Short mmCIF file of C-alpha atoms in Angstrom, two decimals:
data_model
loop_
_atom_site.label_atom_id
_atom_site.label_comp_id
_atom_site.label_asym_id
_atom_site.label_seq_id
_atom_site.Cartn_x
_atom_site.Cartn_y
_atom_site.Cartn_z
CA MET A 1 -13.09 -16.61 29.19
CA ASP A 2 -12.32 -18.48 25.64
CA PRO A 3 -9.99 -16.87 22.99
CA ALA A 4 -12.42 -18.92 19.78
CA ALA A 5 -15.00 -15.86 20.73
CA TYR A 6 -12.50 -13.22 19.51
CA ARG A 7 -12.96 -14.78 15.89
CA TYR A 8 -14.62 -11.34 13.87
CA ARG A 9 -16.67 -12.24 11.43
CA PRO A 10 -18.89 -9.49 9.06
CA PRO A 11 -22.35 -9.05 9.57
CA LYS A 12 -25.08 -8.59 6.51
CA PRO A 13 -26.14 -5.42 5.23
CA ASN A 14 -28.61 -5.78 7.86
CA TYR A 15 -27.04 -6.64 10.45
CA LEU A 16 -27.89 -10.10 10.20
CA PRO A 17 -25.26 -12.75 11.26
CA ARG A 18 -24.04 -14.78 8.48
CA ASP A 19 -24.17 -18.76 8.20
CA VAL A 20 -20.96 -19.33 10.86
CA ASP A 21 -20.36 -22.65 9.60
CA VAL A 22 -19.69 -21.78 5.94
CA ASP A 23 -18.10 -17.92 6.62
CA GLU A 24 -14.81 -17.74 6.48
CA PRO A 25 -13.62 -14.95 9.66
CA VAL A 26 -12.15 -11.89 8.20
CA VAL A 27 -8.57 -12.49 10.18
CA GLU A 28 -7.84 -14.79 12.37
CA GLU A 29 -8.45 -15.21 15.79
CA TYR A 30 -7.34 -12.70 19.01
CA HIS A 31 -6.21 -14.29 21.34
CA MET A 32 -6.55 -12.77 24.73
CA PRO A 33 -5.41 -13.49 28.52
CA MET A 34 -8.45 -11.59 29.32
CA GLY A 35 -6.97 -12.39 33.32
CA ARG A 36 -5.03 -9.42 35.29
CA ALA A 37 -1.27 -10.00 35.54
CA ASP A 38 0.59 -10.83 37.96
CA ASP A 39 2.41 -7.94 39.99
CA ARG A 40 5.67 -8.30 38.81
CA GLU A 41 4.53 -7.80 35.66
CA ASN A 42 2.24 -4.54 36.14
CA ALA A 43 5.58 -3.39 37.75
CA ILE A 44 8.22 -4.51 34.89
CA PHE A 45 5.15 -2.49 32.43
CA PHE A 46 4.54 0.62 35.12
CA ASN A 47 8.67 1.18 34.69
CA ARG A 48 8.66 0.65 30.68
CA MET A 49 5.42 2.99 30.72
CA LYS A 50 7.47 5.31 33.28
CA ARG A 51 10.81 5.51 31.05
CA THR A 52 9.07 5.72 27.05
CA ALA A 53 6.41 8.96 29.51
CA MET A 54 10.84 10.64 30.10
CA GLU A 55 12.58 10.06 26.51
CA SER A 56 10.02 10.95 24.81
CA ASN A 57 8.99 14.17 26.93
CA ILE A 58 4.92 13.08 27.80
CA VAL A 59 4.54 16.08 30.35
CA ARG A 60 0.97 17.63 31.08
CA PRO A 61 -0.01 20.44 28.34
CA LYS A 62 -0.08 24.35 29.44
CA GLY A 63 -2.67 25.75 29.60
CA TYR A 64 -4.83 23.67 30.60
CA THR A 65 -6.06 19.74 32.40
CA VAL A 66 -7.30 16.81 29.85
CA SER A 67 -8.86 14.28 31.84
CA TYR A 68 -9.06 10.20 30.92
CA HIS A 69 -12.44 8.15 31.95
CA ALA A 70 -12.81 4.46 31.56
CA ASN A 71 -14.43 1.70 33.35
CA PRO A 72 -11.80 -0.84 33.49
CA GLU A 73 -14.38 -3.40 33.95
CA MET A 74 -16.43 -3.29 30.20
CA GLU A 75 -13.43 -4.78 28.31
CA LYS A 76 -14.68 -8.08 29.55
CA HIS A 77 -18.08 -8.11 27.68
CA HIS A 78 -19.24 -9.51 25.20
CA PHE A 79 -21.65 -8.96 21.66
CA GLY A 80 -21.24 -12.77 20.64
CA GLN A 81 -19.21 -14.24 18.47
CA THR A 82 -20.60 -13.74 14.74
CA HIS A 83 -21.47 -9.80 16.46
CA PRO A 84 -19.03 -6.56 14.80
CA MET A 85 -18.97 -4.52 17.93
CA LYS A 86 -16.06 -5.81 20.27
CA PRO A 87 -15.67 -3.67 23.74
CA TRP A 88 -11.58 -5.36 23.32
CA ARG A 89 -11.38 -2.47 21.61
CA LEU A 90 -10.74 -0.78 24.26
CA THR A 91 -8.22 -3.03 25.78
CA LEU A 92 -6.50 -2.49 22.38
CA THR A 93 -6.72 1.21 22.63
CA LYS A 94 -5.57 1.10 26.49
CA SER A 95 -2.29 0.01 26.17
CA LEU A 96 -1.55 1.71 23.12
CA VAL A 97 -1.95 4.71 25.17
CA SER A 98 -0.68 3.18 28.80
CA ALA A 99 3.12 1.72 26.11
CA TYR A 100 2.93 5.68 25.37
CA GLY A 101 2.95 7.13 29.00
CA MET A 102 0.00 9.44 27.89
CA PRO A 103 -1.41 8.08 31.28
CA PHE A 104 1.31 10.53 32.99
CA ALA A 105 0.11 13.54 31.28
CA MET A 106 -4.17 13.51 32.10
CA ASP A 107 -5.84 13.30 34.99
CA ASN A 108 -7.51 9.69 34.67
CA TYR A 109 -10.31 8.92 36.61
CA ASN A 110 -11.63 5.03 37.48
CA THR A 111 -15.63 5.95 36.53
CA ARG A 112 -18.33 3.73 37.99
CA ALA A 113 -21.60 3.16 36.47
CA ALA A 114 -24.42 5.34 35.96
CA THR A 115 -27.19 4.84 38.50
CA TYR A 116 -30.61 3.99 37.28
CA GLU A 117 -31.65 7.91 38.78
CA GLU A 118 -29.35 9.49 36.22
CA LEU A 119 -29.67 6.80 33.17
CA LYS A 120 -33.91 8.05 33.54
CA SER A 121 -32.50 11.32 33.22
CA PHE A 122 -33.06 10.87 29.15
CA HIS A 123 -34.81 7.10 29.41
CA ALA A 124 -38.12 6.08 30.03
CA SER A 125 -38.90 4.22 33.13
CA ASP A 126 -39.77 1.46 31.24
CA TYR A 127 -37.05 1.17 28.92
CA LEU A 128 -34.64 0.73 31.64
CA ASP A 129 -36.14 -1.17 34.36
CA TYR A 130 -36.72 -4.49 30.66
CA LEU A 131 -33.23 -3.37 29.89
CA ALA A 132 -32.32 -4.66 33.34
CA THR A 133 -33.76 -7.75 33.69
CA ALA A 134 -34.60 -9.20 30.66
CA PRO A 135 -32.81 -12.66 30.49
CA PRO A 136 -29.22 -13.18 28.37
CA GLU A 137 -30.76 -15.61 25.14
CA ASP A 138 -27.42 -17.54 23.96
CA GLN A 139 -28.60 -16.69 19.94
CA PRO A 140 -30.93 -13.86 18.79
CA ARG A 141 -34.18 -14.07 18.41
CA ASP A 142 -33.89 -13.11 14.42
CA ILE A 143 -31.47 -15.61 13.66
CA ASP A 144 -34.26 -18.96 12.68
CA ASN A 145 -37.55 -15.16 11.95
CA PRO A 146 -35.73 -12.51 10.86
CA ASP A 147 -39.41 -10.92 11.45
CA LYS A 148 -40.08 -11.99 14.41
CA GLU A 149 -40.84 -9.15 16.83
CA VAL A 150 -37.96 -7.70 19.64
CA LYS A 151 -39.31 -5.54 22.05
CA PHE A 152 -38.08 -2.01 22.42
CA ASN A 153 -35.78 -3.75 19.21
CA LEU A 154 -33.69 -5.55 21.71
CA GLY A 155 -32.16 -9.87 20.74
CA GLY A 156 -31.78 -8.91 17.74
CA SER A 157 -29.22 -9.61 15.47
CA ASP A 158 -28.73 -5.70 15.95
CA CYS A 159 -28.84 -5.37 19.93
CA PRO A 160 -28.99 -8.99 21.48
CA LEU A 161 -29.24 -9.12 24.89
CA PHE A 162 -25.84 -10.32 26.24
CA HIS A 163 -24.35 -11.81 29.63
CA GLY A 164 -23.94 -7.91 31.48
CA LEU A 165 -25.64 -5.91 29.38
CA TYR A 166 -27.31 -3.68 31.84
CA ASP A 167 -24.31 -2.80 33.51
CA TYR A 168 -21.45 -2.79 30.52
CA CYS A 169 -24.31 0.12 30.24
CA SER A 170 -24.60 1.98 32.59
CA MET A 171 -20.61 1.59 32.92
CA SER A 172 -20.28 3.42 29.50
CA ALA A 173 -22.42 6.00 30.68
CA GLY A 174 -20.70 6.87 33.70
CA SER A 175 -17.85 7.55 31.95
CA SER A 176 -19.56 10.13 29.71
CA MET A 177 -21.20 11.23 32.77
CA ASP A 178 -18.02 11.57 34.69
CA ALA A 179 -16.20 13.70 31.44
CA ALA A 180 -19.25 15.78 31.40
CA ARG A 181 -18.99 16.29 34.69
CA LYS A 182 -15.27 17.17 35.09
CA ILE A 183 -15.94 19.92 32.39
CA CYS A 184 -19.36 21.53 34.62
CA ASN A 185 -16.94 21.72 37.95
CA LYS A 186 -13.60 23.14 35.15
CA GLN A 187 -11.36 19.94 36.58
CA SER A 188 -11.43 19.69 33.00
CA ASP A 189 -10.54 21.27 29.08
CA ILE A 190 -10.55 18.72 26.98
CA ALA A 191 -11.94 15.31 28.96
CA ILE A 192 -12.20 11.16 26.87
CA ALA A 193 -14.67 9.37 27.55
CA TRP A 194 -13.52 6.49 24.53
CA GLY A 195 -16.16 3.48 26.24
CA GLY A 196 -19.01 6.24 25.61
CA GLY A 197 -20.63 7.66 21.98
CA LEU A 198 -22.83 4.75 21.55
CA HIS A 199 -25.24 7.85 19.00
CA HIS A 200 -27.85 5.60 18.13
CA ALA A 201 -30.16 4.80 21.41
CA LYS A 202 -32.81 6.36 21.75
CA ARG A 203 -35.63 7.82 24.66
CA SER A 204 -37.12 4.02 24.82
CA GLU A 205 -35.41 1.31 22.04
CA ALA A 206 -32.02 0.40 21.10
CA SER A 207 -30.78 0.98 17.89
CA GLY A 208 -27.30 -0.10 16.12
CA PHE A 209 -25.42 -1.28 18.52
CA CYS A 210 -26.40 1.10 21.20
CA TYR A 211 -29.05 0.68 24.14
CA ILE A 212 -27.85 4.10 26.48
CA ASN A 213 -27.00 7.33 25.13
CA ASP A 214 -24.51 8.33 27.39
CA ILE A 215 -23.73 11.24 24.82
CA VAL A 216 -27.02 12.51 25.04
CA LEU A 217 -26.39 12.69 28.75
CA GLY A 218 -23.13 13.83 28.65
CA ILE A 219 -24.87 16.35 27.07
CA LEU A 220 -27.94 17.18 29.26
CA GLN A 221 -24.95 17.31 32.80
CA LEU A 222 -23.76 20.05 30.75
CA LEU A 223 -26.29 22.20 29.59
CA ARG A 224 -26.75 22.67 33.71
CA CYS A 225 -23.86 25.05 33.27
CA TYR A 226 -23.51 25.89 29.44
CA PRO A 227 -25.60 27.65 27.69
CA ARG A 228 -25.07 26.02 23.91
CA VAL A 229 -23.62 22.80 22.64
CA LEU A 230 -21.82 21.30 19.97
CA TYR A 231 -22.66 17.97 19.52
CA ILE A 232 -20.21 17.04 16.25
CA ASP A 233 -19.92 13.03 14.37
CA ILE A 234 -17.54 12.06 12.74
CA ASP A 235 -18.77 8.30 13.06
CA VAL A 236 -19.94 6.23 9.90
CA HIS A 237 -23.65 6.51 10.70
CA HIS A 238 -25.36 9.14 10.83
CA GLY A 239 -25.68 10.58 14.87
CA ASP A 240 -29.53 10.53 14.71
CA GLY A 241 -30.42 9.04 18.42
CA VAL A 242 -28.62 13.02 19.50
CA GLU A 243 -30.36 14.79 16.78
CA GLU A 244 -33.58 13.20 17.80
CA ALA A 245 -33.17 13.95 21.33
CA PHE A 246 -32.12 17.75 21.31
CA PHE A 247 -34.13 18.41 17.79
CA SER A 248 -36.83 21.44 19.15
CA THR A 249 -33.84 23.11 20.94
CA ASP A 250 -31.65 26.18 20.03
CA ARG A 251 -28.86 25.02 22.62
CA VAL A 252 -27.53 22.07 20.50
CA MET A 253 -26.32 22.23 17.11
CA THR A 254 -25.99 18.99 15.81
CA VAL A 255 -23.66 18.05 12.62
CA SER A 256 -22.86 14.53 11.76
CA PHE A 257 -20.59 13.54 8.86
CA HIS A 258 -21.50 10.77 7.77
CA LYS A 259 -22.08 7.73 4.80
CA TYR A 260 -25.56 8.12 3.01
CA GLN A 261 -27.22 5.62 1.03
CA PRO A 262 -30.71 4.87 2.89
CA GLU A 263 -31.91 2.17 0.67
CA VAL A 264 -28.83 0.19 2.30
CA PHE A 265 -26.75 2.08 4.39
CA PHE A 266 -28.00 2.23 8.42
CA PRO A 267 -29.93 4.40 9.31
CA GLY A 268 -31.03 5.31 6.17
CA THR A 269 -31.62 9.10 7.80
CA GLY A 270 -29.47 12.68 8.02
CA GLY A 271 -30.17 13.41 4.24
CA LEU A 272 -28.47 17.34 3.20
CA ASP A 273 -32.25 19.27 3.26
CA ASP A 274 -32.60 17.50 7.06
CA ASN A 275 -31.53 20.24 9.03
CA GLY A 276 -34.45 20.44 11.77
CA PRO A 277 -37.81 21.03 12.41
CA LYS A 278 -39.22 22.40 9.78
CA SER A 279 -41.64 25.25 11.19
CA GLU A 280 -39.98 28.44 11.44
CA HIS A 281 -41.48 28.55 15.11
CA ASN A 282 -39.74 25.93 16.40
CA PRO A 283 -36.22 26.91 18.66
CA GLY A 284 -34.85 23.53 16.79
CA ALA A 285 -35.13 24.85 12.92
CA HIS A 286 -31.95 24.95 11.47
CA HIS A 287 -29.89 23.44 14.35
CA ALA A 288 -28.90 19.92 12.91
CA ILE A 289 -26.54 20.00 10.71
CA ASN A 290 -26.20 16.62 8.45
CA VAL A 291 -22.73 16.24 5.52
CA PRO A 292 -23.72 13.27 4.61
CA LEU A 293 -20.90 11.47 2.10
CA ASN A 294 -20.21 9.40 -0.72
CA ASP A 295 -17.58 5.69 0.03
CA GLY A 296 -13.71 6.24 -0.43
CA ILE A 297 -13.86 10.06 0.61
CA THR A 298 -10.15 11.35 1.33
CA ASP A 299 -8.52 13.11 4.47
CA GLU A 300 -7.78 15.38 2.45
CA GLN A 301 -11.64 15.78 1.25
CA TYR A 302 -12.34 15.07 4.66
CA GLU A 303 -9.84 18.16 6.53
CA SER A 304 -10.65 20.78 3.70
CA LEU A 305 -14.74 19.11 4.31
CA PHE A 306 -14.88 19.50 8.17
CA GLN A 307 -12.80 22.55 8.98
CA GLY A 308 -14.87 24.76 6.60
CA ILE A 309 -18.34 23.96 8.16
CA ILE A 310 -17.24 23.48 11.74
CA GLY A 311 -15.17 26.94 11.68
CA LYS A 312 -18.40 28.52 10.02
CA ILE A 313 -20.67 27.10 12.90
CA ASN A 314 -18.90 27.96 15.18
CA GLU A 315 -18.93 31.50 14.50
CA HIS A 316 -22.47 31.43 13.84
CA PHE A 317 -23.54 29.35 16.31
CA ARG A 318 -20.84 30.62 18.98
CA PRO A 319 -20.78 27.38 20.82
CA SER A 320 -19.73 27.52 24.78
CA VAL A 321 -18.60 23.77 25.03
CA ILE A 322 -18.43 20.90 22.48
CA ALA A 323 -19.31 17.38 22.51
CA LEU A 324 -16.77 15.22 20.31
CA GLN A 325 -18.15 11.69 18.88
CA CYS A 326 -14.78 9.92 17.10
CA GLY A 327 -16.20 7.08 15.85
CA ALA A 328 -13.42 4.70 14.13
CA ASP A 329 -15.79 3.68 11.47
CA SER A 330 -16.16 5.82 9.67
CA LEU A 331 -11.38 4.40 8.72
CA ALA A 332 -10.27 2.37 5.95
CA GLY A 333 -10.35 -1.05 6.98
CA ASP A 334 -13.39 -0.78 8.89
CA ARG A 335 -15.49 -3.61 9.00
CA LEU A 336 -18.57 -1.76 8.16
CA GLY A 337 -17.51 1.63 7.04
CA ARG A 338 -16.67 2.32 3.13
CA PHE A 339 -13.96 5.46 3.57
CA ASN A 340 -10.50 5.11 2.70
CA LEU A 341 -9.42 7.98 5.78
CA GLN A 342 -6.39 7.79 7.69
CA VAL A 343 -5.48 7.88 10.97
CA GLN A 344 -4.05 10.97 10.42
CA GLY A 345 -7.28 12.68 8.47
CA HIS A 346 -9.30 11.63 11.70
CA GLY A 347 -7.58 13.09 13.72
CA ALA A 348 -7.05 16.07 12.40
CA CYS A 349 -10.96 16.80 13.66
CA VAL A 350 -9.47 16.29 17.28
CA ALA A 351 -6.98 18.61 16.27
CA PHE A 352 -8.97 20.89 14.53
CA CYS A 353 -11.76 21.50 17.79
CA LYS A 354 -8.62 21.67 20.16
CA ARG A 355 -7.23 24.87 18.16
CA LEU A 356 -10.34 26.38 18.82
CA GLY A 357 -10.06 27.10 22.82
CA ILE A 358 -13.13 25.60 23.89
CA PRO A 359 -14.32 22.95 26.76
CA MET A 360 -14.52 20.05 24.63
CA ILE A 361 -15.93 15.56 25.99
CA ILE A 362 -14.14 13.19 23.39
CA PHE A 363 -16.22 10.48 23.04
CA GLY A 364 -15.40 6.77 21.62
CA GLY A 365 -18.42 5.37 19.01
CA GLY A 366 -18.42 2.91 15.69
CA GLY A 367 -15.98 1.10 14.98
CA TYR A 368 -15.52 -2.83 14.37
CA THR A 369 -11.98 -3.10 13.30
CA PRO A 370 -10.29 -3.24 16.82
CA ARG A 371 -6.86 -2.16 15.51
CA ASN A 372 -6.81 0.57 14.18
CA VAL A 373 -9.82 1.60 16.55
CA ALA A 374 -6.80 1.14 19.15
CA ARG A 375 -4.43 3.71 16.66
CA ALA A 376 -7.05 6.55 16.03
CA TRP A 377 -7.76 6.80 19.86
CA ALA A 378 -4.25 6.37 21.03
CA TYR A 379 -2.89 9.33 18.04
CA GLU A 380 -6.21 10.85 19.29
CA THR A 381 -5.74 11.29 23.18
CA SER A 382 -2.59 12.37 22.15
CA ILE A 383 -3.33 15.07 20.39
CA ALA A 384 -6.02 16.43 23.37
CA ILE A 385 -2.47 16.27 25.88
CA ASP A 386 -0.89 18.43 23.23
CA CYS A 387 2.42 15.23 22.06
CA GLN A 388 1.16 14.26 19.45
CA ASP A 389 4.75 16.10 18.07
CA LYS A 390 6.31 13.96 20.41
CA ILE A 391 5.70 9.62 20.11
CA ASP A 392 7.19 7.07 18.45
CA PRO A 393 4.92 6.26 15.52
CA ILE A 394 6.74 2.70 15.85
CA ILE A 395 4.23 1.22 18.19
CA PRO A 396 6.84 0.26 21.32
CA GLN A 397 7.39 -2.47 21.78
CA HIS A 398 6.24 -3.59 24.78
CA ALA A 399 2.63 -2.35 24.11
CA PRO A 400 0.25 -5.87 25.34
CA TRP A 401 -0.64 -7.61 22.60
CA ARG A 402 1.59 -5.51 19.52
CA GLU A 403 1.26 -9.06 17.40
CA HIS A 404 -2.11 -8.02 16.80
CA PHE A 405 -1.64 -4.44 15.03
CA ILE A 406 -0.32 -6.15 11.87
CA HIS A 407 2.21 -3.47 11.15
CA ASP A 408 3.65 -2.04 13.06
CA THR A 409 3.32 1.45 13.07
CA LEU A 410 0.62 4.17 13.91
CA PHE A 411 0.50 5.27 10.74
CA PRO A 412 0.18 2.34 8.06
CA THR A 413 -0.64 3.50 4.97
CA LEU A 414 -3.58 2.81 2.13
CA GLU A 415 -2.04 0.20 0.68
CA GLN A 416 -0.72 -1.87 3.61
CA ILE A 417 -4.84 -1.09 5.39
CA LEU A 418 -7.24 -2.43 1.56
CA GLY A 419 -4.41 -3.03 -1.02
CA GLU A 420 -5.84 -1.12 -2.97
CA PRO A 421 -8.06 2.40 -1.80
CA ARG A 422 -11.50 2.24 -2.50
CA ALA A 423 -13.04 4.26 -5.99
CA ASN A 424 -13.96 7.77 -4.59
CA ARG A 425 -17.67 8.57 -5.64
CA ASN A 426 -17.05 12.05 -3.74
CA THR A 427 -16.39 15.01 -6.77
CA GLN A 428 -15.38 18.02 -5.92
CA LYS A 429 -18.67 19.16 -7.18
CA ARG A 430 -21.16 17.76 -4.64
CA LEU A 431 -18.52 18.78 -2.17
CA GLN A 432 -18.71 22.34 -2.89
CA GLU A 433 -22.50 21.91 -2.92
CA ILE A 434 -22.85 20.47 0.72
CA VAL A 435 -20.34 23.56 2.18
CA GLN A 436 -22.90 26.11 0.37
CA HIS A 437 -26.30 24.13 1.98
CA VAL A 438 -24.34 23.81 5.51
CA HIS A 439 -23.89 27.76 5.17
CA GLU A 440 -26.79 29.41 3.77
CA GLN A 441 -28.96 26.73 6.98
CA LEU A 442 -26.80 29.18 8.98
CA ARG A 443 -28.11 32.22 7.43
CA PHE A 444 -31.23 31.54 9.90
CA VAL A 445 -29.04 30.72 12.85
CA ALA A 446 -29.93 33.08 15.23
CA HIS A 447 -25.68 34.25 16.93
CA ALA A 448 -25.29 33.39 20.33
CA PRO A 449 -29.28 32.65 21.50
CA SER A 450 -31.07 32.98 24.26
CA VAL A 451 -31.41 30.88 27.28
CA GLN A 452 -33.51 32.53 29.45
CA SER A 453 -36.51 30.82 28.58
CA GLN A 454 -35.68 27.43 28.80
CA ILE A 455 -36.20 24.34 31.49
CA ILE A 456 -33.73 23.00 32.97
CA LEU A 457 -33.25 19.19 33.97
CA PRO A 458 -32.89 19.40 38.20
CA ASP A 459 -30.20 17.80 38.99
CA LEU A 460 -28.93 15.08 40.72
CA GLY A 461 -26.32 16.25 42.98
CA GLY A 462 -27.58 14.58 45.55
CA ILE A 463 -27.65 11.52 44.90
CA ARG A 464 -24.15 11.47 43.43
CA ASP A 465 -22.98 12.74 45.85
CA ASP A 466 -24.21 9.97 48.06
CA VAL A 467 -22.70 6.86 45.47
CA GLU A 468 -19.77 8.69 44.66
CA ASP A 469 -18.49 8.58 48.27
CA ARG A 470 -19.73 5.23 49.23
CA ILE A 471 -17.36 3.78 45.73
CA ARG A 472 -15.19 6.27 46.94
CA GLU A 473 -14.37 4.68 50.89
CA GLU A 474 -14.89 1.08 48.79
CA ASN A 475 -12.04 1.79 46.35
CA GLU A 476 -9.56 3.46 49.35
CA ALA A 477 -10.07 0.35 50.92
CA LYS A 478 -9.12 -2.06 48.65
CA ASP A 479 -5.56 -0.43 47.10
CA GLU A 480 -3.57 1.71 49.55
CA ASN A 481 -1.38 1.51 47.81
CA LEU A 482 -2.77 3.69 44.96
CA ARG A 483 -1.89 6.75 46.73
CA ASN A 484 2.05 6.13 45.87
CA THR A 485 1.28 5.68 41.88
CA ARG A 486 -0.16 8.82 41.89
CA GLU A 487 2.51 11.05 43.15
CA GLU A 488 5.03 10.07 40.12
CA GLY A 489 7.03 12.22 39.56
CA VAL A 490 7.33 12.15 35.77
CA GLY A 491 4.61 13.92 33.89
CA ASP A 492 4.67 17.04 36.13
CA PRO A 493 2.14 20.22 35.20
CA MET A 494 3.62 23.36 32.60
CA GLU A 495 3.57 26.42 34.50
CA LEU A 496 1.04 28.77 32.37
#
């Protein structure tokens, strides 16, 4: 792949690309070798991983199981030169997670792509058919004509038709659905799917860089086994697609913390008073909680707000499982976000949810400065496996693409990231008003709502089992050495 494809440029507020012949890139271009390392290089890196894990005492956590779900083929896709979404952030995240030796403390799954039938459990057939058959286009249709019509919102600068689009979407959904299945089967207590979290996609429409709503597909899996799901979204953008999908049910409560400036900031929804259906006869009334924020919120404010709201929701709604979307565009220094959050403040949300002791899926999401995305998601992986206090804040010397992090620490300061923090436009009075409003909404939420009258979608188990058996046989035939890697005695499970 041409390294020039990884030159980052900012989008306009409406996501149309800038004039690439005039604008300067935000940072220097990334020279990313996409080819596979040879066996010798893999062996050297594996031994360094193992040594780091042993020196840092990275072992499986006591009393619960964490699983990591990824499809490496996702990383090779490319939205376009000027598009802010860079799947390479998954490569950078994997490099950090692996360099610290964290895979030895988790069950690691190389996930398959979701089938058409699985995607259809939420998305409309005509939309999926168009997504699968629309030819790729080298240039978005709305560059020369911003008013040009696009079908299903596909083909514009927001959601371009790039090469391998359907495969990319299927792999993202596959990872999230596999994570949900492991939670349902009790094989995992915390399942991580950084390739998911695409929360804007609607049933028949792409939106906000999102084509398939893997979160909705994952939650639908969870609802087959769990009575109530709490969906939490800490992306800088409102989680409108997930909220809309479960708008009229009391079995899913959606909570979104996001920047709210409807005139200029996408998607323009998620006001404080948007709390689900207005009719009290609709079961979904009061089950959509929105936390609209302004630019510049700090770690301390965000953590206090998050714990005050989620703690109260946990008391009232009593979720049986959590789906947590960890969009990293809420971090300081993101190309689209404007908060002052650092890795530590972002990770504190994951740590708080983990302390609730409820099964949890952790999704990825937004994040348009890859080095900061990788830092946050690697740190949050360490929280999941309870080794956040064991890992060295200095990025390991053997981490691939280490030079692209610019600063060699996992926790750069705001001054290192921004030079000068952004003006904080969130007053304490306004934050207190938000908390009071949420608590007022929760007064109308019934404790542990009944699920007996709800319709549960048919299971796709038969189709899924056939597909997984076939893929398993193919993978085993390709790599007989996989067993040897799995049997490495690093990171043995601890006793209860």
